[in-house]
PDB file of C-alpha atoms and ligand atoms in Angstrom:
ATOM      1  CA  UNK A   1      93.263  -9.162-170.293  1.00  0.00           C
ATOM      2  CA  UNK A   2      95.026 -10.995-172.835  1.00  0.00           C
ATOM      3  CA  UNK A   3      96.599  -9.840-176.111  1.00  0.00           C
ATOM      4  CA  UNK A   4      93.931  -9.727-178.829  1.00  0.00           C
ATOM      5  CA  UNK A   5      90.604  -9.499-176.254  1.00  0.00           C
ATOM      6  CA  UNK A   6      90.193  -6.225-177.776  1.00  0.00           C
ATOM      7  CA  UNK A   7      86.305  -5.874-176.610  1.00  0.00           C
ATOM      8  CA  UNK A   8      87.181  -6.738-173.119  1.00  0.00           C
ATOM      9  CA  UNK A   9      90.036  -4.029-173.073  1.00  0.00           C
ATOM     10  CA  UNK A  10      87.705  -1.376-174.636  1.00  0.00           C
ATOM     11  CA  UNK A  11      85.213  -2.255-171.695  1.00  0.00           C
ATOM     12  CA  UNK A  12      87.780  -1.973-169.103  1.00  0.00           C
ATOM     13  CA  UNK A  13      88.900   1.044-170.298  1.00  0.00           C
ATOM     14  CA  UNK A  14      85.118   2.631-170.428  1.00  0.00           C
ATOM     15  CA  UNK A  15      84.505   1.357-167.032  1.00  0.00           C
ATOM     16  CA  UNK A  16      87.465   2.793-165.561  1.00  0.00           C
ATOM     17  CA  UNK A  17      86.777   6.447-167.337  1.00  0.00           C
ATOM     18  CA  UNK A  18      83.278   6.265-165.625  1.00  0.00           C
ATOM     19  CA  UNK A  19      85.064   5.948-162.291  1.00  0.00           C
ATOM     20  CA  UNK A  20      87.302   9.115-162.571  1.00  0.00           C
ATOM     21  CA  UNK A  21      86.029  10.542-159.320  1.00  0.00           C
ATOM     22  CA  UNK A  22      86.514   7.538-157.291  1.00  0.00           C
ATOM     23  CA  UNK A  23      90.244   6.992-158.315  1.00  0.00           C
ATOM     24  CA  UNK A  24      93.322   6.264-157.652  1.00  0.00           C
ATOM     25  CA  UNK A  25      92.300   2.380-156.988  1.00  0.00           C
ATOM     26  CA  UNK A  26      93.938   0.218-155.095  1.00  0.00           C
ATOM     27  CA  UNK A  27      93.825  -3.844-155.530  1.00  0.00           C
ATOM     28  CA  UNK A  28      92.915  -6.333-152.635  1.00  0.00           C
ATOM     29  CA  UNK A  29      92.956 -10.118-152.008  1.00  0.00           C
ATOM     30  CA  UNK A  30      90.376 -11.364-150.312  1.00  0.00           C
ATOM     31  CA  UNK A  31      89.901 -14.991-148.860  1.00  0.00           C
ATOM     32  CA  UNK A  32      86.552 -16.266-148.599  1.00  0.00           C
ATOM     33  CA  UNK A  33      86.520 -17.897-144.989  1.00  0.00           C
ATOM     34  CA  UNK A  34      86.099 -21.853-145.320  1.00  0.00           C
ATOM     35  CA  UNK A  35      85.507 -21.823-148.950  1.00  0.00           C
ATOM     36  CA  UNK A  36      88.978 -22.115-150.210  1.00  0.00           C
ATOM     37  CA  UNK A  37      88.439 -19.617-152.695  1.00  0.00           C
ATOM     38  CA  UNK A  38      90.066 -15.935-153.046  1.00  0.00           C
ATOM     39  CA  UNK A  39      88.706 -12.877-155.157  1.00  0.00           C
ATOM     40  CA  UNK A  40      90.702  -9.903-156.011  1.00  0.00           C
ATOM     41  CA  UNK A  41      88.875  -6.371-155.794  1.00  0.00           C
ATOM     42  CA  UNK A  42      89.900  -2.802-156.996  1.00  0.00           C
ATOM     43  CA  UNK A  43      88.456  -0.261-154.698  1.00  0.00           C
ATOM     44  CA  UNK A  44      89.044   3.449-154.320  1.00  0.00           C
ATOM     45  CA  UNK A  45      92.252   4.070-152.352  1.00  0.00           C
ATOM     46  CA  UNK A  46      91.003   7.188-150.616  1.00  0.00           C
ATOM     47  CA  UNK A  47      87.837   6.625-148.698  1.00  0.00           C
ATOM     48  CA  UNK A  48      87.958   9.679-146.730  1.00  0.00           C
ATOM     49  CA  UNK A  49      88.102  11.825-149.786  1.00  0.00           C
ATOM     50  CA  UNK A  50      84.738  10.127-150.953  1.00  0.00           C
ATOM     51  CA  UNK A  51      83.373  10.610-147.585  1.00  0.00           C
ATOM     52  CA  UNK A  52      84.280  14.371-147.230  1.00  0.00           C
ATOM     53  CA  UNK A  53      82.502  14.684-150.685  1.00  0.00           C
ATOM     54  CA  UNK A  54      79.135  13.040-149.331  1.00  0.00           C
ATOM     55  CA  UNK A  55      79.313  15.590-146.565  1.00  0.00           C
ATOM     56  CA  UNK A  56      77.428  18.009-149.052  1.00  0.00           C
ATOM     57  CA  UNK A  57      74.630  15.507-149.701  1.00  0.00           C
ATOM     58  CA  UNK A  58      71.116  16.489-148.390  1.00  0.00           C
ATOM     59  CA  UNK A  59      70.417  12.748-148.118  1.00  0.00           C
ATOM     60  CA  UNK A  60      73.584  11.481-146.329  1.00  0.00           C
ATOM     61  CA  UNK A  61      74.157   8.792-148.714  1.00  0.00           C
ATOM     62  CA  UNK A  62      77.687   7.658-147.627  1.00  0.00           C
ATOM     63  CA  UNK A  63      80.254   5.866-150.032  1.00  0.00           C
ATOM     64  CA  UNK A  64      80.214   2.378-148.311  1.00  0.00           C
ATOM     65  CA  UNK A  65      79.977   1.099-151.491  1.00  0.00           C
ATOM     66  CA  UNK A  66      83.603   1.970-151.863  1.00  0.00           C
ATOM     67  CA  UNK A  67      84.920  -0.509-148.563  1.00  0.00           C
ATOM     68  CA  UNK A  68      85.240  -4.509-148.313  1.00  0.00           C
ATOM     69  CA  UNK A  69      82.781  -5.610-145.501  1.00  0.00           C
ATOM     70  CA  UNK A  70      82.691  -8.791-143.741  1.00  0.00           C
ATOM     71  CA  UNK A  71      78.942  -9.436-144.734  1.00  0.00           C
ATOM     72  CA  UNK A  72      80.144  -9.202-148.400  1.00  0.00           C
ATOM     73  CA  UNK A  73      82.748 -11.605-147.915  1.00  0.00           C
ATOM     74  CA  UNK A  74      80.668 -14.012-145.338  1.00  0.00           C
ATOM     75  CA  UNK A  75      77.774 -14.238-148.218  1.00  0.00           C
ATOM     76  CA  UNK A  76      80.209 -14.828-150.875  1.00  0.00           C
ATOM     77  CA  UNK A  77      81.878 -17.644-149.073  1.00  0.00           C
ATOM     78  CA  UNK A  78      78.166 -19.093-148.448  1.00  0.00           C
ATOM     79  CA  UNK A  79      77.639 -18.851-152.310  1.00  0.00           C
ATOM     80  CA  UNK A  80      80.916 -20.448-153.167  1.00  0.00           C
ATOM     81  CA  UNK A  81      80.329 -23.185-150.583  1.00  0.00           C
ATOM     82  CA  UNK A  82      76.598 -24.127-151.081  1.00  0.00           C
ATOM     83  CA  UNK A  83      75.458 -22.281-154.396  1.00  0.00           C
ATOM     84  CA  UNK A  84      74.265 -24.896-156.263  1.00  0.00           C
ATOM     85  CA  UNK A  85      71.013 -23.371-157.050  1.00  0.00           C
ATOM     86  CA  UNK A  86      72.626 -20.376-158.740  1.00  0.00           C
ATOM     87  CA  UNK A  87      73.558 -22.518-161.755  1.00  0.00           C
ATOM     88  CA  UNK A  88      71.426 -21.031-164.441  1.00  0.00           C
ATOM     89  CA  UNK A  89      69.187 -19.197-162.210  1.00  0.00           C
ATOM     90  CA  UNK A  90      68.054 -15.712-162.288  1.00  0.00           C
ATOM     91  CA  UNK A  91      69.395 -14.106-159.239  1.00  0.00           C
ATOM     92  CA  UNK A  92      69.109 -10.458-157.825  1.00  0.00           C
ATOM     93  CA  UNK A  93      71.558  -8.911-155.676  1.00  0.00           C
ATOM     94  CA  UNK A  94      70.255  -5.455-153.498  1.00  0.00           C
ATOM     95  CA  UNK A  95      73.250  -2.889-152.791  1.00  0.00           C
ATOM     96  CA  UNK A  96      76.197  -5.095-154.404  1.00  0.00           C
ATOM     97  CA  UNK A  97      78.920  -2.290-153.341  1.00  0.00           C
ATOM     98  CA  UNK A  98      82.158  -3.312-154.886  1.00  0.00           C
ATOM     99  CA  UNK A  99      81.163  -6.902-156.236  1.00  0.00           C
ATOM    100  CA  UNK A 100      82.577  -9.367-153.834  1.00  0.00           C
ATOM    101  CA  UNK A 101      79.402 -11.067-153.385  1.00  0.00           C
ATOM    102  CA  UNK A 102      78.309 -11.062-157.145  1.00  0.00           C
ATOM    103  CA  UNK A 103      81.565 -12.438-158.202  1.00  0.00           C
ATOM    104  CA  UNK A 104      80.617 -15.501-156.486  1.00  0.00           C
ATOM    105  CA  UNK A 105      77.504 -15.714-157.439  1.00  0.00           C
ATOM    106  CA  UNK A 106      78.775 -15.413-161.079  1.00  0.00           C
ATOM    107  CA  UNK A 107      81.171 -17.845-160.384  1.00  0.00           C
ATOM    108  CA  UNK A 108      78.611 -20.030-159.555  1.00  0.00           C
ATOM    109  CA  UNK A 109      76.560 -19.650-162.601  1.00  0.00           C
ATOM    110  CA  UNK A 110      74.164 -17.375-161.892  1.00  0.00           C
ATOM    111  CA  UNK A 111      72.425 -14.932-164.220  1.00  0.00           C
ATOM    112  CA  UNK A 112      72.922 -11.888-162.152  1.00  0.00           C
ATOM    113  CA  UNK A 113      71.174  -8.675-161.891  1.00  0.00           C
ATOM    114  CA  UNK A 114      72.844  -6.336-159.517  1.00  0.00           C
ATOM    115  CA  UNK A 115      71.475  -2.736-158.346  1.00  0.00           C
ATOM    116  CA  UNK A 116      73.026  -0.358-155.990  1.00  0.00           C
ATOM    117  CA  UNK A 117      72.018   3.754-155.861  1.00  0.00           C
ATOM    118  CA  UNK A 118      75.864   4.507-156.378  1.00  0.00           C
ATOM    119  CA  UNK A 119      76.541   4.587-160.275  1.00  0.00           C
ATOM    120  CA  UNK A 120      80.642   3.986-159.293  1.00  0.00           C
ATOM    121  CA  UNK A 121      79.664   0.783-157.569  1.00  0.00           C
ATOM    122  CA  UNK A 122      77.681  -0.664-160.136  1.00  0.00           C
ATOM    123  CA  UNK A 123      80.714   0.269-162.783  1.00  0.00           C
ATOM    124  CA  UNK A 124      83.583  -1.029-159.921  1.00  0.00           C
ATOM    125  CA  UNK A 125      81.080  -4.272-159.688  1.00  0.00           C
ATOM    126  CA  UNK A 126      80.877  -4.546-163.284  1.00  0.00           C
ATOM    127  CA  UNK A 127      85.038  -3.868-163.701  1.00  0.00           C
ATOM    128  CA  UNK A 128      85.610  -6.490-160.690  1.00  0.00           C
ATOM    129  CA  UNK A 129      83.445  -9.070-162.191  1.00  0.00           C
ATOM    130  CA  UNK A 130      85.009  -8.612-165.646  1.00  0.00           C
ATOM    131  CA  UNK A 131      88.677  -9.070-164.311  1.00  0.00           C
ATOM    132  CA  UNK A 132      87.843 -11.799-162.322  1.00  0.00           C
ATOM    133  CA  UNK A 133      85.254 -14.008-164.020  1.00  0.00           C
ATOM    134  CA  UNK A 134      85.351 -12.747-167.735  1.00  0.00           C
ATOM    135  CA  UNK A 135      81.717 -11.580-167.441  1.00  0.00           C
ATOM    136  CA  UNK A 136      79.702  -8.908-166.011  1.00  0.00           C
ATOM    137  CA  UNK A 137      76.283  -8.796-164.204  1.00  0.00           C
ATOM    138  CA  UNK A 138      73.365  -7.034-165.441  1.00  0.00           C
ATOM    139  CA  UNK A 139      72.971  -3.688-163.363  1.00  0.00           C
ATOM    140  CA  UNK A 140      70.346  -1.210-162.595  1.00  0.00           C
ATOM    141  CA  UNK A 141      71.082   1.944-160.733  1.00  0.00           C
ATOM    142  CA  UNK A 142      68.368   1.779-157.759  1.00  0.00           C
ATOM    143  CA  UNK A 143      67.472   3.550-154.687  1.00  0.00           C
ATOM    144  CA  UNK A 144      65.266   1.292-152.461  1.00  0.00           C
ATOM    145  CA  UNK A 145      63.786   4.583-150.791  1.00  0.00           C
ATOM    146  CA  UNK A 146      62.369   5.408-154.286  1.00  0.00           C
ATOM    147  CA  UNK A 147      59.061   3.692-154.572  1.00  0.00           C
ATOM    148  CA  UNK A 148      58.913   4.145-158.467  1.00  0.00           C
ATOM    149  CA  UNK A 149      62.400   2.658-159.209  1.00  0.00           C
ATOM    150  CA  UNK A 150      61.220  -0.411-156.896  1.00  0.00           C
ATOM    151  CA  UNK A 151      58.140  -0.832-158.960  1.00  0.00           C
ATOM    152  CA  UNK A 152      60.334  -0.951-162.007  1.00  0.00           C
ATOM    153  CA  UNK A 153      62.574  -3.566-160.770  1.00  0.00           C
ATOM    154  CA  UNK A 154      59.714  -5.543-159.157  1.00  0.00           C
ATOM    155  CA  UNK A 155      58.565  -5.540-163.032  1.00  0.00           C
ATOM    156  CA  UNK A 156      61.543  -7.456-163.876  1.00  0.00           C
ATOM    157  CA  UNK A 157      61.002 -10.220-161.156  1.00  0.00           C
ATOM    158  CA  UNK A 158      59.997 -12.125-159.337  1.00  0.00           C
ATOM    159  CA  UNK A 159      63.331 -13.664-158.377  1.00  0.00           C
ATOM    160  CA  UNK A 160      63.853 -16.854-156.905  1.00  0.00           C
ATOM    161  CA  UNK A 161      67.130 -15.737-154.987  1.00  0.00           C
ATOM    162  CA  UNK A 162      67.662 -12.429-153.735  1.00  0.00           C
ATOM    163  CA  UNK A 163      71.058 -11.591-152.458  1.00  0.00           C
ATOM    164  CA  UNK A 164      71.963  -8.697-149.867  1.00  0.00           C
ATOM    165  CA  UNK A 165      75.296  -8.243-147.864  1.00  0.00           C
ATOM    166  CA  UNK A 166      75.041  -5.271-144.791  1.00  0.00           C
ATOM    167  CA  UNK A 167      72.494  -3.045-146.334  1.00  0.00           C
ATOM    168  CA  UNK A 168      70.596  -2.700-143.098  1.00  0.00           C
ATOM    169  CA  UNK A 169      72.520  -0.187-140.925  1.00  0.00           C
ATOM    170  CA  UNK A 170      70.062   2.718-140.750  1.00  0.00           C
ATOM    171  CA  UNK A 171      66.783   2.442-139.338  1.00  0.00           C
ATOM    172  CA  UNK A 172      65.276   4.406-142.402  1.00  0.00           C
ATOM    173  CA  UNK A 173      66.122   1.490-144.725  1.00  0.00           C
ATOM    174  CA  UNK A 174      64.027  -0.860-142.611  1.00  0.00           C
ATOM    175  CA  UNK A 175      60.558  -0.293-143.969  1.00  0.00           C
ATOM    176  CA  UNK A 176      61.740   0.373-147.590  1.00  0.00           C
ATOM    177  CA  UNK A 177      63.638  -2.807-147.350  1.00  0.00           C
ATOM    178  CA  UNK A 178      61.044  -4.819-146.248  1.00  0.00           C
ATOM    179  CA  UNK A 179      58.599  -3.605-149.118  1.00  0.00           C
ATOM    180  CA  UNK A 180      61.329  -4.530-151.824  1.00  0.00           C
ATOM    181  CA  UNK A 181      61.951  -7.888-150.560  1.00  0.00           C
ATOM    182  CA  UNK A 182      58.049  -8.302-150.559  1.00  0.00           C
ATOM    183  CA  UNK A 183      58.277  -7.384-154.277  1.00  0.00           C
ATOM    184  CA  UNK A 184      60.946  -8.930-156.053  1.00  0.00           C
ATOM    185  CA  UNK A 185      61.513 -12.350-153.855  1.00  0.00           C
ATOM    186  CA  UNK A 186      58.976 -14.888-155.330  1.00  0.00           C
ATOM    187  CA  UNK A 187      56.685 -16.942-153.350  1.00  0.00           C
ATOM    188  CA  UNK A 188      58.560 -19.781-152.171  1.00  0.00           C
ATOM    189  CA  UNK A 189      61.899 -17.979-153.009  1.00  0.00           C
ATOM    190  CA  UNK A 190      64.880 -17.205-150.929  1.00  0.00           C
ATOM    191  CA  UNK A 191      66.665 -13.919-149.735  1.00  0.00           C
ATOM    192  CA  UNK A 192      70.328 -14.720-148.700  1.00  0.00           C
ATOM    193  CA  UNK A 193      70.836 -11.704-146.404  1.00  0.00           C
ATOM    194  CA  UNK A 194      74.075 -11.331-144.570  1.00  0.00           C
ATOM    195  CA  UNK A 195      74.349  -8.833-141.597  1.00  0.00           C
ATOM    196  CA  UNK A 196      76.687  -8.108-138.726  1.00  0.00           C
ATOM    197  CA  UNK A 197      74.102  -7.854-135.890  1.00  0.00           C
ATOM    198  CA  UNK A 198      72.897  -4.211-135.737  1.00  0.00           C
ATOM    199  CA  UNK A 199      69.530  -3.422-134.474  1.00  0.00           C
ATOM    200  CA  UNK A 200      67.850  -2.612-137.819  1.00  0.00           C
ATOM    201  CA  UNK A 201      68.878  -6.023-139.638  1.00  0.00           C
ATOM    202  CA  UNK A 202      67.598  -7.756-136.413  1.00  0.00           C
ATOM    203  CA  UNK A 203      64.379  -6.094-136.465  1.00  0.00           C
ATOM    204  CA  UNK A 204      63.853  -6.541-140.418  1.00  0.00           C
ATOM    205  CA  UNK A 205      64.684 -10.661-139.923  1.00  0.00           C
ATOM    206  CA  UNK A 206      62.367 -10.462-137.064  1.00  0.00           C
ATOM    207  CA  UNK A 207      59.259  -8.590-139.043  1.00  0.00           C
ATOM    208  CA  UNK A 208      59.698 -11.434-141.953  1.00  0.00           C
ATOM    209  CA  UNK A 209      59.735 -14.195-139.738  1.00  0.00           C
ATOM    210  CA  UNK A 210      56.733 -12.788-138.419  1.00  0.00           C
ATOM    211  CA  UNK A 211      55.346 -12.706-141.718  1.00  0.00           C
ATOM    212  CA  UNK A 212      55.839 -16.475-142.145  1.00  0.00           C
ATOM    213  CA  UNK A 213      59.760 -16.353-143.822  1.00  0.00           C
ATOM    214  CA  UNK A 214      61.468 -19.374-142.441  1.00  0.00           C
ATOM    215  CA  UNK A 215      65.283 -20.832-143.005  1.00  0.00           C
ATOM    216  CA  UNK A 216      68.570 -21.313-141.450  1.00  0.00           C
ATOM    217  CA  UNK A 217      71.177 -18.790-139.991  1.00  0.00           C
ATOM    218  CA  UNK A 218      74.762 -19.600-140.141  1.00  0.00           C
ATOM    219  CA  UNK A 219      77.278 -17.861-138.424  1.00  0.00           C
ATOM    220  CA  UNK A 220      80.384 -16.525-139.714  1.00  0.00           C
ATOM    221  CA  UNK A 221      83.398 -15.428-137.647  1.00  0.00           C
ATOM    222  CA  UNK A 222      86.088 -14.885-140.493  1.00  0.00           C
ATOM    223  CA  UNK A 223      88.855 -14.475-140.735  1.00  0.00           C
ATOM    224  CA  UNK A 224      87.996 -10.922-142.476  1.00  0.00           C
ATOM    225  CA  UNK A 225      90.319  -8.967-144.879  1.00  0.00           C
ATOM    226  CA  UNK A 226      91.001  -6.311-142.550  1.00  0.00           C
ATOM    227  CA  UNK A 227      92.423  -7.590-139.315  1.00  0.00           C
ATOM    228  CA  UNK A 228      90.861  -5.183-137.130  1.00  0.00           C
ATOM    229  CA  UNK A 229      87.614  -6.706-137.973  1.00  0.00           C
ATOM    230  CA  UNK A 230      89.061  -9.874-136.645  1.00  0.00           C
ATOM    231  CA  UNK A 231      90.494  -8.832-133.677  1.00  0.00           C
ATOM    232  CA  UNK A 232      87.406  -6.691-132.610  1.00  0.00           C
ATOM    233  CA  UNK A 233      85.293 -10.063-133.157  1.00  0.00           C
ATOM    234  CA  UNK A 234      82.874  -8.861-135.814  1.00  0.00           C
ATOM    235  CA  UNK A 235      80.425 -11.754-136.491  1.00  0.00           C
ATOM    236  CA  UNK A 236      78.093 -12.093-139.565  1.00  0.00           C
ATOM    237  CA  UNK A 237      74.725 -13.704-139.628  1.00  0.00           C
ATOM    238  CA  UNK A 238      74.091 -15.320-143.065  1.00  0.00           C
ATOM    239  CA  UNK A 239      70.182 -16.072-143.137  1.00  0.00           C
ATOM    240  CA  UNK A 240      68.682 -17.988-145.740  1.00  0.00           C
ATOM    241  CA  UNK A 241      65.175 -16.546-145.592  1.00  0.00           C
ATOM    242  CA  UNK A 242      62.275 -18.695-147.627  1.00  0.00           C
ATOM    243  CA  UNK A 243      59.178 -16.305-148.394  1.00  0.00           C
ATOM    244  CA  UNK A 244      55.912 -18.302-147.493  1.00  0.00           C
ATOM    245  CA  UNK A 245      54.088 -19.439-151.002  1.00  0.00           C
ATOM    246  CA  UNK A 246      50.657 -18.022-149.724  1.00  0.00           C
TER     247      UNK A 246
HETATM  248  C1  SAM B   1      77.783  -1.628-146.463  1.00  0.00           C
HETATM  249  S1  SAM B   1      77.818  -1.604-148.119  1.00  0.00           S
HETATM  250  C2  SAM B   1      77.738  -3.255-148.489  1.00  0.00           C
HETATM  251  C3  SAM B   1      78.194  -3.407-149.974  1.00  0.00           C
HETATM  252  C4  SAM B   1      78.258  -4.827-150.195  1.00  0.00           C
HETATM  253  N1  SAM B   1      77.033  -5.456-150.154  1.00  0.00           N
HETATM  254  C5  SAM B   1      79.213  -6.033-149.642  1.00  0.00           C
HETATM  255  O1  SAM B   1      78.719  -6.299-148.402  1.00  0.00           O
HETATM  256  O2  SAM B   1      80.508  -5.546-149.539  1.00  0.00           O
HETATM  257  C6  SAM B   1      76.177  -1.015-148.257  1.00  0.00           C
HETATM  258  C7  SAM B   1      75.465  -1.145-149.778  1.00  0.00           C
HETATM  259  O3  SAM B   1      74.380  -0.698-149.990  1.00  0.00           O
HETATM  260  C8  SAM B   1      73.888   0.269-150.861  1.00  0.00           C
HETATM  261  N2  SAM B   1      73.052   1.158-150.425  1.00  0.00           N
HETATM  262  C9  SAM B   1      72.974   1.869-149.369  1.00  0.00           C
HETATM  263  N3  SAM B   1      71.966   2.655-149.253  1.00  0.00           N
HETATM  264  C10 SAM B   1      71.109   2.175-150.507  1.00  0.00           C
HETATM  265  C11 SAM B   1      69.802   2.444-151.059  1.00  0.00           C
HETATM  266  N4  SAM B   1      69.014   3.253-150.656  1.00  0.00           N
HETATM  267  N5  SAM B   1      69.598   2.064-152.400  1.00  0.00           N
HETATM  268  C12 SAM B   1      70.409   1.238-153.080  1.00  0.00           C
HETATM  269  N6  SAM B   1      71.434   0.892-152.635  1.00  0.00           N
HETATM  270  C13 SAM B   1      71.770   1.413-151.328  1.00  0.00           C
HETATM  271  C14 SAM B   1      75.304   1.402-150.678  1.00  0.00           C
HETATM  272  O4  SAM B   1      75.991   1.997-151.754  1.00  0.00           O
HETATM  273  C15 SAM B   1      76.098  -0.005-150.685  1.00  0.00           C
HETATM  274  O5  SAM B   1      76.860  -0.435-151.975  1.00  0.00           O
END
């Protein structure tokens, strides 16, 4: 933050104060594969402590928002390379986490609305976006398993482009997310979904294809920020699925 940039300094301080339960933070530099771009993000340094705290949650909502995931990186790289349609477009992201993909969308010129069910994810996404791009996305706290809040989101749409990275790792999310995309993606609009080849994601994509959604899938094999992901051969599918117009 430059000297004299008082509103931004104050906003940063407010976002950091909102994150008291997730501190201390660490800073990571991420290379976007094939895009020739880097993104730096702050994230909680003590993931295991957040995991222990989540053990008491009756919903078993795990703090995966606090990690850097290959899918978010792969989707950010795709947006950085091929995101011409984002300039000036209203874009929605489901499950934004730390904001890696959000930052790429903002850099590409999107008018971005991010959602997550973790308030700290929205605060860190805002902080990371502010630090990298000088702007923040609009943000809505949303659990896609709660029909009422999805209806509120749908009322803000429909959206010509919806982003989602690594949101299908539990079977309980399959039907809620199918319902969400049917409500928020505009007819003829696109869902850009990155997923590291888990069963719920495969079923999700198969179901949309049966319903007439079509589009290319690119494969991204890294390299990833965590060398262990590269060593173990994590591969991410990036789908661009267009919703049928009728
Ligand atoms: C594996 S993380 C991926 C985060 C980010 N998209 C990325 O790729 O770096 C899954 C994200 O989805 C969010 N999430 C999981 N279940 C959710 C739900 N039911 N409603 C809203 N967000 C949810 C998590 O908080 C987390 O940010």
